[in-house]
XYZ file of C-alpha atoms in Angstrom:
456
model
C 1.387 -4.045 -110.623
C 3.819 -3.965 -108.320
C 5.217 -0.257 -106.698
C 8.540 0.404 -108.612
C 11.010 -0.015 -106.048
C 13.396 2.107 -107.785
C 10.827 5.006 -107.319
C 10.349 4.391 -103.725
C 13.921 4.494 -103.071
C 14.231 7.744 -105.025
C 11.168 9.288 -103.346
C 13.034 8.107 -100.319
C 16.223 9.500 -100.730
C 15.018 13.175 -101.734
C 12.761 13.110 -98.714
C 14.921 12.307 -96.247
C 17.744 15.268 -97.666
C 14.428 17.743 -97.998
C 13.059 17.028 -94.315
C 16.307 16.612 -92.212
C 15.345 12.770 -91.538
C 18.629 10.801 -90.301
C 17.318 7.732 -91.642
C 13.969 5.821 -92.825
C 12.737 2.420 -94.099
C 9.309 2.083 -96.145
C 7.588 -1.134 -97.421
C 4.493 -0.664 -99.369
C 1.907 -3.678 -100.462
C 0.105 -2.830 -104.019
C -0.345 -4.748 -107.183
C -0.137 -8.095 -104.845
C 3.591 -7.793 -104.224
C 6.060 -5.848 -101.832
C 8.212 -3.055 -102.638
C 11.071 -1.831 -100.166
C 13.576 0.889 -99.800
C 15.556 2.539 -97.074
C 17.176 5.660 -96.974
C 20.268 7.264 -94.544
C 21.301 5.923 -91.474
C 20.379 3.778 -88.199
C 22.898 6.609 -86.497
C 24.392 10.054 -87.171
C 27.632 9.346 -84.978
C 28.210 5.649 -86.606
C 27.132 6.244 -89.689
C 25.429 2.477 -90.658
C 22.840 2.826 -93.554
C 19.673 1.837 -92.863
C 18.513 -0.988 -94.665
C 14.904 -2.549 -95.086
C 15.894 -5.289 -92.873
C 16.530 -2.367 -90.003
C 14.404 -2.329 -86.562
C 13.002 0.966 -85.853
C 10.713 1.399 -83.063
C 7.298 1.412 -84.107
C 5.514 3.068 -81.067
C 2.161 3.490 -80.950
C 1.154 1.544 -83.961
C 1.603 -0.976 -81.127
C -1.912 -0.186 -80.200
C -3.424 -2.298 -82.907
C -1.438 -5.251 -82.063
C -2.741 -5.055 -78.349
C -6.399 -4.492 -79.507
C -5.584 -7.189 -81.906
C -4.468 -9.141 -78.724
C -7.485 -8.210 -77.154
C -10.157 -9.173 -80.039
C -8.592 -12.895 -79.986
C -9.518 -13.180 -76.277
C -12.894 -11.592 -76.497
C -13.616 -14.108 -79.532
C -12.511 -16.873 -76.704
C -15.016 -15.485 -74.243
C -12.374 -14.096 -72.063
C -12.613 -10.772 -72.357
C -15.798 -8.280 -73.079
C -15.511 -5.379 -74.900
C -18.393 -3.495 -72.220
C -18.009 -5.376 -69.099
C -16.316 -3.257 -66.213
C -12.565 -4.070 -66.253
C -13.075 -4.787 -62.843
C -14.728 -8.079 -63.886
C -10.780 -8.915 -65.174
C -8.887 -6.703 -62.444
C -10.625 -6.528 -59.629
C -8.111 -4.317 -57.922
C -8.055 -1.697 -60.729
C -8.327 1.979 -59.234
C -8.206 5.455 -60.418
C -8.512 8.466 -58.199
C -11.618 8.586 -59.007
C -13.667 5.564 -57.685
C -16.876 5.862 -59.427
C -14.593 5.910 -62.966
C -12.851 2.719 -61.918
C -16.140 0.683 -61.519
C -17.820 1.670 -64.713
C -14.510 2.252 -66.937
C -15.062 -0.696 -69.474
C -12.149 -2.193 -72.206
C -14.009 -0.342 -74.694
C -13.267 2.733 -73.373
C -9.769 1.744 -73.069
C -9.142 0.824 -76.659
C -11.189 3.721 -78.050
C -9.369 6.650 -75.840
C -12.518 7.304 -73.883
C -12.326 6.500 -70.799
C -10.874 9.906 -69.525
C -8.477 8.757 -67.631
C -4.893 11.034 -67.876
C -2.976 9.507 -70.902
C 0.491 10.333 -70.455
C 2.297 8.737 -67.368
C 5.271 6.970 -68.096
C 6.607 5.825 -64.945
C 8.858 3.131 -64.832
C 7.605 -0.161 -63.117
C 11.033 -2.212 -63.881
C 11.853 -4.614 -66.003
C 10.249 -7.671 -64.414
C 7.428 -9.893 -65.715
C 5.018 -8.030 -63.307
C 6.043 -4.548 -64.943
C 2.494 -4.337 -66.813
C 0.614 -5.310 -63.380
C 3.123 -2.793 -61.228
C 2.452 -0.051 -63.461
C -1.486 -0.431 -63.798
C -1.137 -0.272 -60.188
C 0.202 3.404 -60.213
C -2.758 4.159 -62.018
C -4.396 4.599 -58.801
C -2.623 8.102 -58.750
C -4.417 9.341 -61.906
C -7.688 12.054 -62.614
C -9.542 12.497 -65.254
C -9.418 14.798 -68.198
C -13.273 14.069 -68.560
C -15.807 11.782 -67.643
C -15.949 8.054 -69.471
C -17.640 8.290 -73.181
C -17.659 12.525 -72.551
C -15.197 12.685 -75.373
C -12.068 11.105 -76.293
C -8.374 11.943 -75.452
C -5.744 9.763 -76.691
C -4.568 7.842 -73.710
C -1.644 5.484 -73.250
C -2.093 4.357 -69.877
C -5.496 2.793 -70.734
C -3.585 0.744 -73.252
C -1.357 -0.544 -70.502
C -4.463 -1.458 -68.187
C -5.789 -3.406 -71.545
C -2.245 -4.778 -71.799
C -3.075 -5.732 -67.910
C -6.066 -7.261 -68.793
C -4.543 -9.300 -71.468
C -2.289 -10.636 -69.296
C -4.885 -12.207 -66.495
C -7.285 -13.410 -68.749
C -4.334 -15.074 -71.147
C -1.922 -16.651 -68.333
C 0.886 -15.071 -69.661
C 3.244 -11.639 -70.074
C 1.833 -9.537 -72.840
C 5.059 -9.641 -74.282
C 5.141 -13.476 -74.793
C 1.345 -13.051 -75.953
C 2.127 -10.509 -78.708
C 5.017 -13.264 -79.800
C 2.825 -16.318 -79.710
C 0.215 -15.082 -80.808
C 0.467 -12.229 -83.587
C 4.429 -12.052 -84.293
C 4.865 -15.724 -84.958
C 1.520 -16.771 -87.184
C 2.411 -13.674 -88.882
C 5.717 -14.959 -89.966
C 7.411 -12.039 -88.187
C 10.172 -13.360 -86.204
C 11.779 -10.056 -86.025
C 9.102 -7.729 -84.069
C 10.666 -7.241 -81.097
C 8.979 -6.148 -77.799
C 12.238 -5.786 -75.406
C 15.616 -4.544 -76.513
C 17.368 -7.867 -76.031
C 15.495 -9.205 -78.607
C 16.270 -5.985 -81.261
C 19.735 -6.603 -80.224
C 19.430 -9.753 -82.855
C 18.721 -7.396 -85.528
C 20.161 -4.163 -86.971
C 18.545 -1.351 -85.190
C 18.319 2.218 -85.635
C 18.361 4.996 -82.525
C 16.486 8.055 -82.233
C 17.413 11.442 -83.082
C 16.321 14.866 -81.378
C 16.959 18.653 -81.995
C 15.589 20.199 -84.962
C 16.198 18.814 -88.695
C 19.449 20.879 -89.222
C 20.805 20.075 -85.191
C 20.199 16.842 -84.727
C 21.871 14.633 -81.897
C 21.226 10.948 -80.843
C 18.602 10.827 -78.066
C 20.532 9.893 -74.759
C 17.450 7.769 -74.125
C 16.765 4.764 -76.435
C 13.570 3.478 -75.148
C 10.235 4.453 -73.235
C 10.200 2.587 -69.907
C 9.335 -1.142 -70.634
C 6.381 -0.912 -68.326
C 4.779 1.069 -70.990
C 4.875 -1.888 -73.958
C 1.501 -2.246 -74.350
C 0.984 1.206 -75.416
C 3.784 1.120 -77.972
C 7.209 2.505 -75.629
C 9.724 -0.463 -76.707
C 8.200 -2.561 -79.811
C 10.620 -2.502 -82.805
C 10.044 -3.387 -86.245
C 10.517 -3.853 -89.421
C 8.528 -2.114 -92.193
C 7.520 -5.246 -94.033
C 6.567 -6.688 -90.362
C 4.020 -4.089 -89.814
C 2.674 -4.661 -93.551
C 2.158 -8.252 -92.504
C -0.063 -7.181 -90.109
C -1.978 -4.710 -92.090
C -2.329 -7.517 -94.910
C -3.803 -9.722 -92.586
C -6.105 -6.910 -91.505
C -7.228 -6.412 -95.323
C -7.810 -10.179 -95.538
C -10.386 -10.456 -92.980
C -8.237 -11.501 -90.581
C -5.969 -14.454 -92.351
C -2.518 -14.061 -92.786
C -0.605 -14.086 -96.230
C 0.903 -17.886 -94.961
C -2.858 -18.808 -94.145
C -2.961 -18.650 -90.623
C -6.544 -17.216 -89.360
C -5.340 -14.469 -86.664
C -8.671 -12.854 -85.730
C -12.251 -13.667 -87.032
C -13.601 -11.378 -89.842
C -16.279 -9.727 -87.208
C -13.197 -8.567 -85.114
C -11.589 -7.480 -87.763
C -14.975 -5.409 -88.352
C -14.869 -4.443 -84.678
C -11.639 -2.564 -85.223
C -13.027 -0.950 -88.541
C -16.039 0.292 -86.947
C -16.350 3.630 -85.605
C -16.526 4.347 -82.459
C -15.197 8.277 -81.683
C -15.935 10.955 -84.510
C -12.944 13.465 -84.199
C -13.368 16.886 -84.616
C -13.722 18.436 -87.721
C -10.038 19.494 -88.943
C -7.769 16.822 -86.496
C -5.699 14.877 -88.226
C -7.614 11.511 -87.741
C -11.054 11.762 -89.248
C -12.512 8.801 -86.282
C -11.577 5.998 -83.843
C -12.404 2.637 -84.198
C -11.017 0.026 -81.966
C -7.568 1.248 -81.663
C -7.543 2.031 -85.520
C -7.442 5.317 -86.681
C -9.812 5.959 -89.407
C -10.051 8.505 -92.036
C -12.657 9.042 -95.322
C -10.147 10.378 -97.615
C -12.588 10.795 -100.785
C -15.679 12.748 -98.858
C -18.392 9.732 -99.413
C -18.960 9.737 -95.474
C -17.688 6.357 -95.329
C -14.141 5.412 -93.889
C -11.850 3.673 -96.085
C -8.409 4.352 -95.141
C -7.070 3.064 -91.908
C -4.192 2.730 -89.841
C -2.028 4.178 -87.088
C 0.708 6.635 -86.147
C 3.467 6.392 -83.470
C 6.325 8.190 -82.092
C 8.863 7.419 -79.132
C 11.996 9.181 -78.303
C 13.258 10.709 -81.398
C 11.658 7.967 -83.699
C 8.180 8.267 -85.569
C 5.982 5.742 -87.812
C 3.174 5.938 -89.810
C 0.992 3.033 -91.028
C -2.212 3.124 -93.706
C -3.665 0.658 -95.332
C -6.486 0.571 -98.092
C -8.724 -2.725 -98.151
C -10.452 -1.730 -101.360
C -7.284 -1.514 -103.378
C -5.244 -3.931 -101.321
C -2.747 -1.020 -100.294
C -0.595 -1.077 -97.185
C 1.964 1.712 -96.291
C 4.475 1.588 -93.644
C 7.259 4.343 -92.894
C 9.575 4.289 -90.226
C 12.287 7.592 -89.120
C 14.609 8.153 -86.504
C 14.305 12.020 -85.897
C 14.015 15.052 -88.280
C 10.763 16.561 -89.685
C 9.352 12.810 -90.231
C 5.779 14.139 -90.542
C 6.315 16.304 -93.481
C 8.259 13.273 -95.306
C 4.915 10.829 -94.060
C 2.395 13.481 -95.816
C 4.429 13.884 -98.886
C 4.865 10.121 -99.529
C 1.159 9.202 -98.206
C 0.135 11.383 -100.639
C 2.570 10.225 -103.896
C 1.881 6.163 -103.038
C -1.824 6.049 -102.430
C -1.915 8.455 -105.451
C -0.058 6.062 -107.694
C -1.113 2.845 -106.029
C -4.579 3.298 -104.915
C -6.380 6.258 -107.039
C -7.013 8.189 -103.815
C -5.336 10.552 -101.660
C -5.649 12.618 -98.394
C -8.118 15.609 -98.736
C -6.158 19.097 -98.744
C -5.427 20.117 -94.871
C -7.750 23.371 -93.874
C -6.303 26.478 -94.249
C -6.185 29.592 -91.935
C -9.429 31.865 -92.157
C -7.187 35.881 -92.822
C -11.040 36.983 -92.080
C -12.197 35.879 -89.039
C -12.080 37.649 -85.569
C -12.404 35.930 -82.769
C -12.837 37.161 -78.783
C -9.473 36.228 -76.994
C -11.567 35.765 -73.585
C -13.272 32.346 -74.947
C -9.221 30.894 -75.331
C -6.487 32.560 -73.195
C -5.664 30.965 -69.902
C -3.573 27.774 -69.007
C -4.673 24.230 -70.027
C -2.644 20.877 -68.639
C -2.252 17.158 -68.490
C 0.781 15.266 -67.084
C 2.989 15.866 -70.095
C 2.547 19.508 -70.619
C 1.153 22.612 -69.918
C -0.011 25.159 -72.635
C -0.307 29.144 -71.701
C -2.600 30.624 -74.580
C -2.435 34.513 -74.521
C -2.774 37.432 -76.742
C -0.223 39.010 -78.536
C -1.025 41.779 -81.223
C -4.513 40.853 -81.594
C -3.831 37.001 -82.172
C -3.347 33.783 -79.952
C -0.020 32.461 -79.032
C 0.320 28.852 -77.189
C 3.281 28.379 -75.080
C 4.285 24.923 -74.692
C 5.877 23.888 -71.411
C 6.784 20.255 -71.103
C 6.778 18.695 -67.580
C 10.147 17.992 -66.358
C 9.955 14.130 -67.095
C 9.248 14.841 -70.636
C 11.285 17.488 -71.413
C 13.815 15.264 -73.388
C 10.862 13.754 -75.484
C 9.516 17.010 -76.426
C 12.892 18.637 -76.798
C 11.971 21.652 -74.425
C 9.148 24.685 -74.501
C 7.792 25.638 -77.710
C 6.009 28.989 -78.686
C 3.586 28.741 -81.667
C 1.688 31.459 -83.107
C -1.928 30.472 -83.756
C -3.845 31.200 -86.628
C -8.009 30.672 -86.984
C -9.885 28.232 -89.079
C -12.877 28.462 -87.131
C -14.284 29.527 -84.084
C -12.902 25.760 -82.808
C -10.243 25.473 -84.701
C -6.994 27.200 -84.922
C -3.455 25.924 -86.810
C 0.156 26.349 -85.156
C 3.413 25.345 -86.767
C 5.631 23.810 -84.027
C 9.261 25.189 -84.394
C 11.188 23.137 -86.957
C 8.757 21.408 -88.626
C 6.542 22.609 -91.614
C 3.405 20.985 -91.519
C 0.750 22.824 -89.079
C -0.745 21.187 -86.117
C -4.535 21.566 -85.422
C -5.431 23.252 -81.855
C -9.284 22.600 -80.681
C -10.774 24.335 -77.996
C -13.994 22.662 -77.033
C -16.812 22.605 -74.124
C -17.519 25.651 -71.738
C -16.481 26.040 -68.495
C -19.081 27.488 -67.840
C -18.208 31.768 -67.974
C -18.055 31.380 -71.918
C -14.581 30.113 -71.919
C -12.986 26.852 -73.405
C -13.116 23.817 -71.182
C -10.244 21.985 -73.253
C -7.709 22.740 -75.544
C -7.257 19.589 -77.685
C -3.744 19.679 -79.428
C -1.679 16.496 -80.500
C -4.814 14.583 -79.944
C -4.665 15.139 -76.465
C -7.309 16.724 -74.331
C -5.623 19.706 -72.130
C -7.755 20.682 -69.069
C -8.439 24.377 -68.103
C -6.469 24.808 -65.036
């Protein structure tokens, strides 16, 4: 049976009000039918109502598309997952020359390259912008050695985008339109603002849910497009992509987009995430979850966030259920958590497991945890206050607008490795993993927001 659209609308209306989300669009494929709903507004200043046809920024859901493009070229013999990037990009450079010679496309698509992942310098708007950005990566340091662990890496996907350009003979933007958007019958999928202007679009909002304002910066740098900086889509567009993945690479219109083997490769586990993280494992770009605890991954998808916008995509091939929620501010994470739980319970008979909870009886030795950890996006000072740990997050100057400014977050232990902390203005906890050893018994990395921060 189709998911009742009226129920989606009621849930979305109530949820956007409860969690201070200005506007949202939701599409669900279930029972071999599409149901859609929208709530709120595209822009709190104009008051234009959001609609199922509204384009929102999908952020890093784009990484699924970039990986799919890469797999098409692997099928054609133009790319190889496990050959050095330099086989395609001879001038590829990083600060660590030994890494530049060894890193592979698989490393890039699985966030295991160890390259500093958040670097949003603008390389302009010309058709050479991805090439120029990739050249800028020569200044980037390592968070860890390739394959040693994983740390979410936007820069890696830009490099993968450049590999797509060189091996395919066209820009990443043209490739995604010609090889994915058009064959999927999703012509509104846009990678540039001038494309999105053909449609009604949503703008991001910053600030706490009770005090929102329109973001002064509409988009991240276009040169980060392959990682998700600029693409905009309708929720149903993303559902069309997920339906293709659930159908072994065949779109609803009968067009074969990927081979069944490529889909399986994207769904094969490459990385197991630390226990208690909001992702269980990572395939080729694909986030993976084992909701029923049987040791197999049955839920796939990706999350995305840009400046004041956030998106969630989930699909369950066993039941043929796909879910996409797009939002433009407020506490979207809480809204997504609630809707994912309700929709998949109703449509697929499966729900996410209960999140971990702090252990009030656990006593930890602060010396292992306190100190400063950093990456290019932010610095985190972990200190002791009244016998408990507190994380003070200070964004780097270039990222202050995106992050909303400094945050002080009390941490509660779940285990000796895992802590939970709720960011200001949010209602759901974020996981904080202290990993490795720096040789003196102290944690070497703080893993938060799926990113590794190295002790400094």
